[in-house]
XYZ file of C-alpha atoms in Angstrom:
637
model
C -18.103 -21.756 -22.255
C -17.649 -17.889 -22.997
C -17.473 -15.565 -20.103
C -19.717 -13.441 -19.555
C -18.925 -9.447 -20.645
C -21.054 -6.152 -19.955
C -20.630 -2.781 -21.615
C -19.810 -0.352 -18.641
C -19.762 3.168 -18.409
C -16.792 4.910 -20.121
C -14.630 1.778 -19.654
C -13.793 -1.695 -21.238
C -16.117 -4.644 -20.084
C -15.023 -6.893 -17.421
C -15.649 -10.130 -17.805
C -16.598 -13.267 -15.085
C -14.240 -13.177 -11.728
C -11.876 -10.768 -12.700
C -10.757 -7.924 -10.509
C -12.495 -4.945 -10.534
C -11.210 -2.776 -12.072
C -9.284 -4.943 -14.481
C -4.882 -5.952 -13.683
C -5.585 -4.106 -10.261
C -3.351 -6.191 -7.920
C -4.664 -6.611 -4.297
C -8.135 -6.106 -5.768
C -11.166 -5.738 -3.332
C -13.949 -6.487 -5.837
C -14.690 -8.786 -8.354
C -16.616 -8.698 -11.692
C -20.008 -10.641 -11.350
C -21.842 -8.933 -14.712
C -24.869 -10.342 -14.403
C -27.812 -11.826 -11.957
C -27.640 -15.405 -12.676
C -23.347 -14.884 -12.267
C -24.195 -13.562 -8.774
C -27.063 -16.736 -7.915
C -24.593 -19.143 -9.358
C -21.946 -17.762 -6.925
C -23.923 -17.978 -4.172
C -24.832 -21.776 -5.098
C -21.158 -22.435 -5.471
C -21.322 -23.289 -9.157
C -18.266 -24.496 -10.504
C -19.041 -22.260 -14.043
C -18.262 -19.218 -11.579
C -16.254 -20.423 -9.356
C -13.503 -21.926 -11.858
C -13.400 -18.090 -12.886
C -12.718 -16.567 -9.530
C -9.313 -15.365 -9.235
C -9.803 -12.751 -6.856
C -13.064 -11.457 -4.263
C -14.371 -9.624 -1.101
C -10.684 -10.384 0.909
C -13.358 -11.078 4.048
C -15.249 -14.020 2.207
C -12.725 -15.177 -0.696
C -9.099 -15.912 0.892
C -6.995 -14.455 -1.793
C -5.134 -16.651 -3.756
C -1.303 -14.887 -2.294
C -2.637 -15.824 1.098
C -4.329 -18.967 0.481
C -0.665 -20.191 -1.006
C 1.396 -18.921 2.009
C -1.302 -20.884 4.383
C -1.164 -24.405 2.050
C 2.990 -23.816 2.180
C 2.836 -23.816 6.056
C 0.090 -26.472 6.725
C 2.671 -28.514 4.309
C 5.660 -27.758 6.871
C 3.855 -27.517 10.249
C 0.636 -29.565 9.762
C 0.097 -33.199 10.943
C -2.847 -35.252 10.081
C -4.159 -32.872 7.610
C -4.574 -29.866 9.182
C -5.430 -26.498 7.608
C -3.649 -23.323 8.469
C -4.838 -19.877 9.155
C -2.947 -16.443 8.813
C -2.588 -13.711 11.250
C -0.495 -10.850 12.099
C -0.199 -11.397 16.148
C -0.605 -14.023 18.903
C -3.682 -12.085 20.221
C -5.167 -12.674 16.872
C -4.334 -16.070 16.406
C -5.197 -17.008 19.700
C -8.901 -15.309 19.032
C -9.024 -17.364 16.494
C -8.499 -20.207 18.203
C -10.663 -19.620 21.086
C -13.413 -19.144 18.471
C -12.648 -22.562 17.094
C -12.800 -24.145 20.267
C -15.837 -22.409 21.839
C -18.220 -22.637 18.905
C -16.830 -26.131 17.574
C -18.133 -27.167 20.907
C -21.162 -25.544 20.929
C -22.149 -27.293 17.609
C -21.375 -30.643 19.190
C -18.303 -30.794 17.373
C -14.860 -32.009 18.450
C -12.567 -30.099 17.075
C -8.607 -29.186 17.905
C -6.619 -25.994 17.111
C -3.243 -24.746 17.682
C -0.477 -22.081 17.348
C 2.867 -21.804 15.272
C 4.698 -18.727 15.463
C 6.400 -17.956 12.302
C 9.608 -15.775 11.870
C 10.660 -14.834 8.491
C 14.326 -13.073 9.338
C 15.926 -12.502 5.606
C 19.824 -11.988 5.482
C 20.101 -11.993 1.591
C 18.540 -13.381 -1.397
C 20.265 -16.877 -1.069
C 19.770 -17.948 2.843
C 16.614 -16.969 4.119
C 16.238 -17.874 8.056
C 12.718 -19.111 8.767
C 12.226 -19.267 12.626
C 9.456 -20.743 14.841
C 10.641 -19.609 18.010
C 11.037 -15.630 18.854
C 13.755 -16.085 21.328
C 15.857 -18.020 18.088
C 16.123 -14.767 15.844
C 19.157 -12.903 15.782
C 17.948 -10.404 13.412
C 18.434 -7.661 15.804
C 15.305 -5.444 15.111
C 15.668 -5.729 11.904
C 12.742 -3.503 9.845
C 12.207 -6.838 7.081
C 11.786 -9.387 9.687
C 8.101 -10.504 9.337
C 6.760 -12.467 12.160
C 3.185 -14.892 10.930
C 0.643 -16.432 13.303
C -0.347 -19.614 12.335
C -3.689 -21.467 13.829
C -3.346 -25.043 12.338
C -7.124 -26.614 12.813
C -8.156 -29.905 11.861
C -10.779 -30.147 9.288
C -13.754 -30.416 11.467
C -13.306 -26.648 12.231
C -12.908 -25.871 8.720
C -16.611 -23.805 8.763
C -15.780 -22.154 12.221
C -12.582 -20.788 11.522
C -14.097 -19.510 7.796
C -16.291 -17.576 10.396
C -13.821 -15.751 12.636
C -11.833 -14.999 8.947
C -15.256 -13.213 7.512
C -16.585 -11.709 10.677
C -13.656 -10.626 12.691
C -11.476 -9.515 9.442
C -8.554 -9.718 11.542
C -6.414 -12.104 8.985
C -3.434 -11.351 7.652
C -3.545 -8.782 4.322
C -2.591 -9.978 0.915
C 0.410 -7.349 0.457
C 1.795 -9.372 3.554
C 1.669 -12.440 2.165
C 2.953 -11.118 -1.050
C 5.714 -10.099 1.088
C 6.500 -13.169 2.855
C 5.976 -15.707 -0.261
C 8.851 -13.393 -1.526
C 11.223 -13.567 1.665
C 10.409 -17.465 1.936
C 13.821 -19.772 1.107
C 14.634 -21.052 -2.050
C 13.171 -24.319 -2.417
C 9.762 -23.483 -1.900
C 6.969 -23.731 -1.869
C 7.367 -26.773 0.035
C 9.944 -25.912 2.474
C 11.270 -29.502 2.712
C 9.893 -32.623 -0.135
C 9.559 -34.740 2.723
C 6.927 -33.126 4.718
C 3.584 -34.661 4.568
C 1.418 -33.064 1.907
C -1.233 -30.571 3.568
C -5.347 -31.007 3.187
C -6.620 -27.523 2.190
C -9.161 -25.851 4.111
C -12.277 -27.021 2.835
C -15.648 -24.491 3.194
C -17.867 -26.948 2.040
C -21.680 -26.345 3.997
C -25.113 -26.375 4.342
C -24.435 -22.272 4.582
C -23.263 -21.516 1.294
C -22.674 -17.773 2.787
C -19.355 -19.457 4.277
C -19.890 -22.520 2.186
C -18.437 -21.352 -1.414
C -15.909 -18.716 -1.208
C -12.991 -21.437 -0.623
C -14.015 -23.367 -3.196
C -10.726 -24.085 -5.364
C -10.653 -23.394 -9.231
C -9.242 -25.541 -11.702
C -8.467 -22.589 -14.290
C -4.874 -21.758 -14.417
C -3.937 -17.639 -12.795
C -4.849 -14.674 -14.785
C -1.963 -11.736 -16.108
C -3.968 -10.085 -12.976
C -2.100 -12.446 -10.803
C 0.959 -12.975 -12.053
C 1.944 -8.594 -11.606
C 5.841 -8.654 -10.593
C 5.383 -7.025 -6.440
C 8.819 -5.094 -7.343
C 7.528 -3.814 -10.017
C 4.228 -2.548 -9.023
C 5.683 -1.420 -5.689
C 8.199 0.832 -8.509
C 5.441 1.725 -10.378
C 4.008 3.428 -7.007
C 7.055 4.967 -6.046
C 8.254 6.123 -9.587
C 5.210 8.446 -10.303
C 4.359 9.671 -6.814
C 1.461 7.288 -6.318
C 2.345 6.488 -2.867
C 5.169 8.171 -0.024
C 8.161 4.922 -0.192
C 7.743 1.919 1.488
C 10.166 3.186 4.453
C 7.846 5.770 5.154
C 4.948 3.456 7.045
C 4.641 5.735 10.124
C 4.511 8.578 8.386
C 1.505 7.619 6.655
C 0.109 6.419 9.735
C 0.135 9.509 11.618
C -1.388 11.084 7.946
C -4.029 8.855 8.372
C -4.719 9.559 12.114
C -4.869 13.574 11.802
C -6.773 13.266 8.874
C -9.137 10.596 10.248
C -9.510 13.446 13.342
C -10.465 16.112 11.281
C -7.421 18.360 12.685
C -5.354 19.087 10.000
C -6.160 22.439 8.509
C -3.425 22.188 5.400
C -2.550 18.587 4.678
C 0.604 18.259 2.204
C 1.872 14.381 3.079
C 4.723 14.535 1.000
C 6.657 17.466 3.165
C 6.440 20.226 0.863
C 4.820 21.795 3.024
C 3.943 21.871 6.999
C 1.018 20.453 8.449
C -1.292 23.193 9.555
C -3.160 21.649 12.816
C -6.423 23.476 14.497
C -9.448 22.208 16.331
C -11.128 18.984 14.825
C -13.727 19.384 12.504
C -15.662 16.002 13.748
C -18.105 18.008 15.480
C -16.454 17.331 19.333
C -13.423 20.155 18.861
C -11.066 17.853 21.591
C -10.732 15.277 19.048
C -7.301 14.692 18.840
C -5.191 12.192 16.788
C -4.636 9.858 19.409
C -8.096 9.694 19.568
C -8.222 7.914 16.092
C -6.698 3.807 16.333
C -6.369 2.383 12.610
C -7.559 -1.335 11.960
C -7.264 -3.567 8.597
C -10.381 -3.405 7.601
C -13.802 -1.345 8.906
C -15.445 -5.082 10.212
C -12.030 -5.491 12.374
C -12.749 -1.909 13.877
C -16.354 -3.143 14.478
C -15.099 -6.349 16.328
C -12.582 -4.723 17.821
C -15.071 -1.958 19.264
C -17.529 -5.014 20.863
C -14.274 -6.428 22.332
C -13.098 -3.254 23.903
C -16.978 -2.811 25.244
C -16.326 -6.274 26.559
C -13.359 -5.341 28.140
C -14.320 -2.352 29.837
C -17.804 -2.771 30.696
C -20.173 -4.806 32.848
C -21.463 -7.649 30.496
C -24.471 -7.680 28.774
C -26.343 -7.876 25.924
C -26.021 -5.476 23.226
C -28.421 -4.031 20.359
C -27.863 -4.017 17.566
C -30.629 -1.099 16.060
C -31.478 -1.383 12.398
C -30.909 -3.876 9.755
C -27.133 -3.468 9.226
C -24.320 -5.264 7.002
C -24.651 -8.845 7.979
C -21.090 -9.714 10.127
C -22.315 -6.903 12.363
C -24.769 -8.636 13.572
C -23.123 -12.025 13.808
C -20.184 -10.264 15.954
C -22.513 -9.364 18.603
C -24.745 -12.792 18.146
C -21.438 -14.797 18.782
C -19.168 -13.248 20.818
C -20.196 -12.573 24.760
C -24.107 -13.238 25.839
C -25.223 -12.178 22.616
C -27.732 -9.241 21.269
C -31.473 -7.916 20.721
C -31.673 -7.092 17.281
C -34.263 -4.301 16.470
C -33.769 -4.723 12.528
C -36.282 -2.026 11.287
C -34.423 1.071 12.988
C -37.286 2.916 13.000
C -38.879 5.148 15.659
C -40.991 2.277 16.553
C -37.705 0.398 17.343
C -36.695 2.986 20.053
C -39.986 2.901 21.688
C -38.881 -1.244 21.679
C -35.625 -0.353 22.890
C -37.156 1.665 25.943
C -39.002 -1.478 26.944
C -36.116 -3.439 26.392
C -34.039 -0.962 29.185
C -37.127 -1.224 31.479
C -37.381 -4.520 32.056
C -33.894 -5.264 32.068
C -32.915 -3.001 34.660
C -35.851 -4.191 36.637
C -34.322 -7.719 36.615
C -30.642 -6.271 37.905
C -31.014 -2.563 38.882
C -27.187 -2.415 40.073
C -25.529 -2.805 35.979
C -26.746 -0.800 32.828
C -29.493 -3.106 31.120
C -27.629 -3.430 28.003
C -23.587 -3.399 26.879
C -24.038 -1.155 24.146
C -26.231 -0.422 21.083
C -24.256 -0.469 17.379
C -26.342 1.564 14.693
C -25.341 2.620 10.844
C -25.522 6.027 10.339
C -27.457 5.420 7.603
C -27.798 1.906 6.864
C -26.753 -0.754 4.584
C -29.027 -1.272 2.549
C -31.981 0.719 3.315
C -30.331 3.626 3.859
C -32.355 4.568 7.236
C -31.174 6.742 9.850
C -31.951 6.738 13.373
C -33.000 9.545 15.851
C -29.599 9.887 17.078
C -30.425 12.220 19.950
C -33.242 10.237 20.867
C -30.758 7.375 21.542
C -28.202 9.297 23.034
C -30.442 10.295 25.802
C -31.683 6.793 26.616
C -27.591 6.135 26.654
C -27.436 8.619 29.178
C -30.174 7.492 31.462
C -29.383 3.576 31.582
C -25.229 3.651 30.817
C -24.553 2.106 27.751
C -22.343 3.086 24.728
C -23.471 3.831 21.641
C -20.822 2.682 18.841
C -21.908 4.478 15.076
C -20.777 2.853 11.934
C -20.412 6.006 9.426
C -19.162 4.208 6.751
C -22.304 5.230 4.132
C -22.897 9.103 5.761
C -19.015 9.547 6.414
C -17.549 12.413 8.476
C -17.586 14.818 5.170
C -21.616 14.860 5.037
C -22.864 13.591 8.899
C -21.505 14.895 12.152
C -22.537 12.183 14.500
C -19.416 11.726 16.794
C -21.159 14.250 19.831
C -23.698 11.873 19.964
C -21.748 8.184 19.903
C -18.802 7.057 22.287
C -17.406 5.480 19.801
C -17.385 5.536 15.466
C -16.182 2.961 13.340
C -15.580 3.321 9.466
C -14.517 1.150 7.023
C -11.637 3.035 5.487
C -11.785 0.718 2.299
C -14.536 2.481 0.825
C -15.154 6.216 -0.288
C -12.040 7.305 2.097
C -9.603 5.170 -0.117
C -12.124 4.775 -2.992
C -9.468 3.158 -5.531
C -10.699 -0.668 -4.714
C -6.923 -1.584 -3.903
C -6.419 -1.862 -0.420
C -8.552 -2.405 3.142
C -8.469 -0.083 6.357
C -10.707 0.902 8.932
C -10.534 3.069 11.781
C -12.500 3.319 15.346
C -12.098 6.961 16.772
C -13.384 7.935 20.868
C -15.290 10.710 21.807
C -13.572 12.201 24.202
C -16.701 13.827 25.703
C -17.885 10.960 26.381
C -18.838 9.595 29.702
C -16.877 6.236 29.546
C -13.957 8.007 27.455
C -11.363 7.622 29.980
C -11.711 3.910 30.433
C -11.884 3.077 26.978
C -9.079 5.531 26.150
C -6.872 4.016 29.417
C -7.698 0.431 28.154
C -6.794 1.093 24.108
C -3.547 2.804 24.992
C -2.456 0.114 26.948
C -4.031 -2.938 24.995
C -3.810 -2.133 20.962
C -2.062 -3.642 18.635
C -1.458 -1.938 15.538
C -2.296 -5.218 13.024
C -2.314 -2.684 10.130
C 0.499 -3.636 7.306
C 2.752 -0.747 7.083
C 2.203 -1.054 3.154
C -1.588 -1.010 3.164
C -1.392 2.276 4.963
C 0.930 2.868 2.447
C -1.198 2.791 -0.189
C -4.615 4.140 1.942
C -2.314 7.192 2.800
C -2.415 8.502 -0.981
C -5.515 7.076 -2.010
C -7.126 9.213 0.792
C -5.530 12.820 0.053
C -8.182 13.924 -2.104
C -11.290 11.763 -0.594
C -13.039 15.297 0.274
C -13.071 16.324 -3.163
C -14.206 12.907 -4.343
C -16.760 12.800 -1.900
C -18.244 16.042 -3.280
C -18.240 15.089 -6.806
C -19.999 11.290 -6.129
C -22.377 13.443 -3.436
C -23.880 15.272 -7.006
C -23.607 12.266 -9.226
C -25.360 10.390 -6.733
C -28.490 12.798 -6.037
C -28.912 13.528 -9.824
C -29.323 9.373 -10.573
C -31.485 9.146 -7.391
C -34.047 12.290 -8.380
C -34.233 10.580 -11.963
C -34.749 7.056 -10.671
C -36.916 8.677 -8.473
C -39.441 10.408 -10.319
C -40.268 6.781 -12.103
C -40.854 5.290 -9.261
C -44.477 3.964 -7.344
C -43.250 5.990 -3.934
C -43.269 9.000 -6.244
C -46.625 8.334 -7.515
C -45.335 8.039 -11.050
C -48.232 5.878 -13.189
C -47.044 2.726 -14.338
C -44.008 2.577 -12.464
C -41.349 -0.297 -12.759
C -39.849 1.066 -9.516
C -41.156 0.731 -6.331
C -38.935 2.560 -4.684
C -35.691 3.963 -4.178
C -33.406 3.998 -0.702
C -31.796 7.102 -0.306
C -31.022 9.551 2.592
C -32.895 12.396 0.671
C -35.935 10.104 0.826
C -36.007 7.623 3.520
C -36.230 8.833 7.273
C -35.148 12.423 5.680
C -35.549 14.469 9.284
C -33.292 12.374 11.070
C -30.407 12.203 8.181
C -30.873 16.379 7.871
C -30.812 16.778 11.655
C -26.842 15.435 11.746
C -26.139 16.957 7.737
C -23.773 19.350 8.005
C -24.540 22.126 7.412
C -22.340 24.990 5.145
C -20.194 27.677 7.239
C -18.771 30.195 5.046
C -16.558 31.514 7.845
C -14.880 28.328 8.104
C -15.238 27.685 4.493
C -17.045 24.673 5.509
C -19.784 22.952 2.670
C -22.640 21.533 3.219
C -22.664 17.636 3.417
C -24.621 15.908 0.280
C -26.345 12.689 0.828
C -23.629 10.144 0.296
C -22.944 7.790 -2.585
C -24.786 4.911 -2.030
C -28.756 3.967 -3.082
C -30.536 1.224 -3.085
C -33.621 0.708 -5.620
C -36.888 -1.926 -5.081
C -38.724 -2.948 -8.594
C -42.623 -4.538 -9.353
C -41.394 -7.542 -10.247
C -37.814 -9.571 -9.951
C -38.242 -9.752 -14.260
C -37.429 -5.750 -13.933
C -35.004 -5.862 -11.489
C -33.421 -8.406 -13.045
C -33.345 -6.863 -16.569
C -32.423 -3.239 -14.906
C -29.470 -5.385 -13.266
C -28.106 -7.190 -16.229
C -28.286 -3.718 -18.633
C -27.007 -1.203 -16.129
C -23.769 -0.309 -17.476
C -21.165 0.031 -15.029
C -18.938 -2.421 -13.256
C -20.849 -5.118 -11.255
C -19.184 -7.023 -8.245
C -19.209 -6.531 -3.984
C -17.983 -3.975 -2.332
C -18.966 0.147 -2.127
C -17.382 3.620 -2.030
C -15.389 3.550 -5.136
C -14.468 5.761 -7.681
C -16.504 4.332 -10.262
C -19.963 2.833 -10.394
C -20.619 -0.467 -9.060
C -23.694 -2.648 -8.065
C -24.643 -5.712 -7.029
C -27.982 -7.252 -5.907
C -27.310 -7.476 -2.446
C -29.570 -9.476 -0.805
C -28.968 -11.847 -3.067
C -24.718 -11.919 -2.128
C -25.316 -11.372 1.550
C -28.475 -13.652 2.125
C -28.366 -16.157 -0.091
C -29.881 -18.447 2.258
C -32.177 -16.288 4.446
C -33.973 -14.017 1.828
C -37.191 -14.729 3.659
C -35.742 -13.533 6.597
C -34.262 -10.250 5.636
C -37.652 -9.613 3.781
C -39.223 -9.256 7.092
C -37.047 -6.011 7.624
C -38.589 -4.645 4.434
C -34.782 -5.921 2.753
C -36.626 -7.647 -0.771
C -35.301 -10.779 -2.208
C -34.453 -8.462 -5.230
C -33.064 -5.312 -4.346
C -30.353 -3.841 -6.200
C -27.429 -1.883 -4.514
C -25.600 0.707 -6.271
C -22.539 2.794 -5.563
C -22.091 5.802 -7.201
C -18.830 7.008 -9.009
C -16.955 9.791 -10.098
C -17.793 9.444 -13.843
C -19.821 12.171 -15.527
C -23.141 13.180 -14.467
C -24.519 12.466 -18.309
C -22.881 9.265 -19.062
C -24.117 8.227 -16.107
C -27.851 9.258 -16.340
C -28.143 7.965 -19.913
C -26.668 4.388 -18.478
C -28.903 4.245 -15.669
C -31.630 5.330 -18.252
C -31.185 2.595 -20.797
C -31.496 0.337 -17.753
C -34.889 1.846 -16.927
C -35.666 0.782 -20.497
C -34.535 -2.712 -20.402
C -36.608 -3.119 -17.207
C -39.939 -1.407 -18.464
C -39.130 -4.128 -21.236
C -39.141 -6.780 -19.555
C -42.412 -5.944 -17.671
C -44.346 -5.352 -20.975
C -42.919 -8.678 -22.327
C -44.461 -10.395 -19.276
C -47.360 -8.587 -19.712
C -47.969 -9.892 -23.328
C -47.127 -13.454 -22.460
């Protein structure tokens, strides 16, 4: 069967389950060109599935790690058991404590274990592989690579798929590039007589974790089979990236710039970093504020932990419809959540009847653990009275934890009013689809600073991959300029898309409407804009690159889908255009659920890129066509 291809804007076509954008190794997004691609995913059809050689790294184990895990299963394994990847004990054993607790609580017997794994190279011919820490003899040495393993038998297969997606604390694909290429000769298989290994199998009632394990039969793409020496030269040659030594470096780039103190910013050492008072809006910020994660959901999980940690337990809230795995962090882990999925005004005055009758119950602890918001949300862009909630914070003793992945800290200032912010570094802050990252930064105003400070400086663990910071260190160096640039692109396509639309009152509108900051809950998103300051040459923030647009009927949506021309696949923030009907990816199986929270069945999610205004209006306005098409054709029939 042909795969399927779609024009996109100013570039070649991508077709079927290749990386997006095309030979980009360590991808984060893959090509799904057209609404019945992205339904067939979801159902785990083997048409799409078979063409898969890369995805989301949270919900589609890359192919470099899923190798490394079947290679130790083989070695380590007994009775078919699967293996798991992470960086650190404390991972692995979360992981395994996750197994355990929720295999149980599904009536499930299920058993899980740990393997420390020492990779200690000498030279190319004898590689040492150790599973004992006290064995190596490597002295400290900088290329010794230490693995995790949580070996699980198959009855946990769906749990530990679980902790991979929603805790995003698994090892990275450039480390498992790495290892497979430290590994002794001989393998994959270590040693021909260990038993073979059963692969982790994600087969489920939930196709959300149900599909993205499913195995392929097609043989690797050129977009696997890039030489790691030579893209790592490729880097280095032209002055992509700072050298592979230079891991802590970009680290403490990432930290200042992440804090909003660095006035000049020259990474490379041309130049001395010029340092003042942070920009985030709370001028004590400082860089060790700012702790760096591998990926924005694993700053998320790692936030609920350290309000676990610190805190007297209770439930938290979770206030407005956010990306799904925030929800299911605080649903699973500690005594669970209310969920106020419309974050609306309405919602607070639920959430002040919420604090009421809790504290009645137990007037001695704070009624709730904390409450985790979007600032604005994913996908309905809302945005909640932030001072509103930071007062009721105040009054009952909670922490407030902001996500500002979609606002980010270059349009929204909405640090003075949270204890702690998240981000997901992968998107607009790296914006080259190449590489994960997220960070969680403190308020050091905050009431409960000290504590959480005391407790992070004493408990972190940096997980991050020195090469992944690597590679988010450059990508990051311009992300102010970008941000401008996708701020316009993004306002022109929304005030077109728009002025079509039923919210608009436009007459015979194949829009209903369209998600935006500009648009939806616009006094509480221009309350925390900020705003210009010519004496510190500051600009004023836009609206952010992301929209999210509603149709009549799923014939237009789906039409408007399948002709917009511009890459199509999960993921947000990058430097080109992407979308993806969302609902459908991330609720496959509970559409009638998220359409309570006004999330439709057919909603289409785009993120804006840098690519010129008029390209991009003329793409998005042959897609209007196709859609106003396909209404009239239904009309006629």
């Amino acid at each position: 069967m042909t795969a399927t291809v779609v024009e996109t804007i100013g570039v070649a076509p991508v077709a079927l389950g290749l990386p997006v954008p095309p030979f980009t190794p360590h991808a984060i997004s893959v090509s799904l060109p057209t609404w019945r691609d992205n339904v067939a995913y979801e159902a785990g059809d083997k048409r799409v599935m078979d063409a898969m050689v890369c995805g989301y790294p949270r919900f589609f184990i890359g192919l470099g790690i899923r190798k490394l895990a079947e290679i130790c299963a083989h070695k380590f394994g007994v009775d078919g058991e699967s293996a798991m990847l992470f960086p650190t004990q404390k991972t692995a054993d979360a992981c395994r404590t996750f197994i355990l607790s929720r295999s149980a609580l599904e009536g499930v017997l299920a058993q899980a274990r740990l393997i420390q794994l020492l990779i200690c190279p000498e030279d190319k011919a004898n590689r040492t592989i150790l599973v004992n820490s006290e064995d190596c003899d490597c002295n400290g040495s900088a290329s010794l690579l230490d693995l995790h393993i949580v070996l699980f038998s198959s009855e946990a297969s769906q749990v530990a798929m679980q902790f991979w997606q929603h805790s995003g604390a698994g090892i990275s694909s450039r480390l498992a590039e790495q290892c497979l290429s430290l590994l002794p000769e001989g393998s994959p298989t270590f040693s021909p007589a260990s038993p073979p290994a059963r692969g982790i199998s994600f087969k489920s009632s939930n196709k959300h974790y149900g599909v993205k394990g499913t195995r392929r039969s097609s043989p690797p793409t050129i977009a696997e089979d890039l030489n790691a020496d030579h893209s790592v030269y490729l880097e280095e040659r032209y002055g992509r990236n700072l050298p592979i030594a230079a891991a802590a470096a970009a680290k403490r780039a990432l930290h200042r710039r992440i804090a909003g103190v660095l006035l000049r910013d020259d990474p490379t050492g041309a130049q001395s970093p010029l340092f003042g008072h942070s920009t985030r809006g709370v001028s004590d910020v400082s860089e060790g504020d700012v702790f760096l994660y591998p990926g924005g959901m694993n700053a998320i999980w790692n936030a609920h932990q350290l309000a676990l940690a610190t805190r007297p337990v209770g439930k938290s809230v979770c206030f407005g419809f956010p990306y799904t795995d925030t929800l299911k962090i605080l649903q699973k882990w500690g005594p669970g959540c209310h969920f106020l999925g419309h974050g609306l005004d309405s919602d607070i005055d639920q959430l002040e009847k919420i604090l009421e009758e809790e504290s009645k119950l137990d007037p001695l602890k704070p009624p709730i653990l904390a409450l985790f918001t979007e600032f604005p949300s994913n996908p309905l862009l809302r945005s909640a009275d932030l001072p509103r909630l930071r007062t009721l914070a105040d009054q009952y003793d909670f922490l407030i934890v902001i996500d500002e992945t979609i606002g980010n800290f270059i349009n929204v200032e909405v640090l003075p009013f949270a204890d702690i912010v998240v981000s997901s570094l992968t998107k607009v802050f790296s914006g080259s689809s190449n590489v994960m990252g997220g960070s969680l930064v403190l308020n050091p105003k905050g009431r409960h600073y000290t504590i959480l400070r005391s407790h992070l400086d004493s408990n972190y663990e940096d997980t991050y991959f020195d090469q992944d910071a690597i590679f988010m260190e450059r990508n990051s160096r311009d992300f102010q300029r970008r941000i401008r640039v996708i701020d316009i692109n993004t306002e022109a396509i929304c005030d077109f898309l728009y002025s079509r639309s039923q919210a608009a009152g436009a007459p015979n509108a194949v829009i209903k409407d369209v998600a935006y900051p500009k648009y939806t809950t616009p006094e509480h998103y221009a309350a925390r804009r900020i705003k210009a300051n010519a004496q510190t040459d500051v600009e004023q923030g836009g609206y952010g690159g992301l929209f999210s647009v509603t149709f009549t009927s799923p014939s237009a949506s789906h039409a408007f889908f399948d002709a917009l021309p511009c890459y199509k696949g999960p993921s947000l923030g990058t430097n080109f255009t992407l979308a993806c009907p969302f609902t459908i990816l991330a609720h496959y199986n509970e559409l009638d659920w998220a359409a309570q929270y006004g999330v439709d069945a057919d909603l289409i999610r785009v993120s804006v890129g840098l690519e010129d205004t008029s390209e991009l209006l003329a793409g998005f306005n042959l897609a209007m066509k196709a859609a106003e098409a396909a209404v009239t054709q239904n009309e006629t029939l």
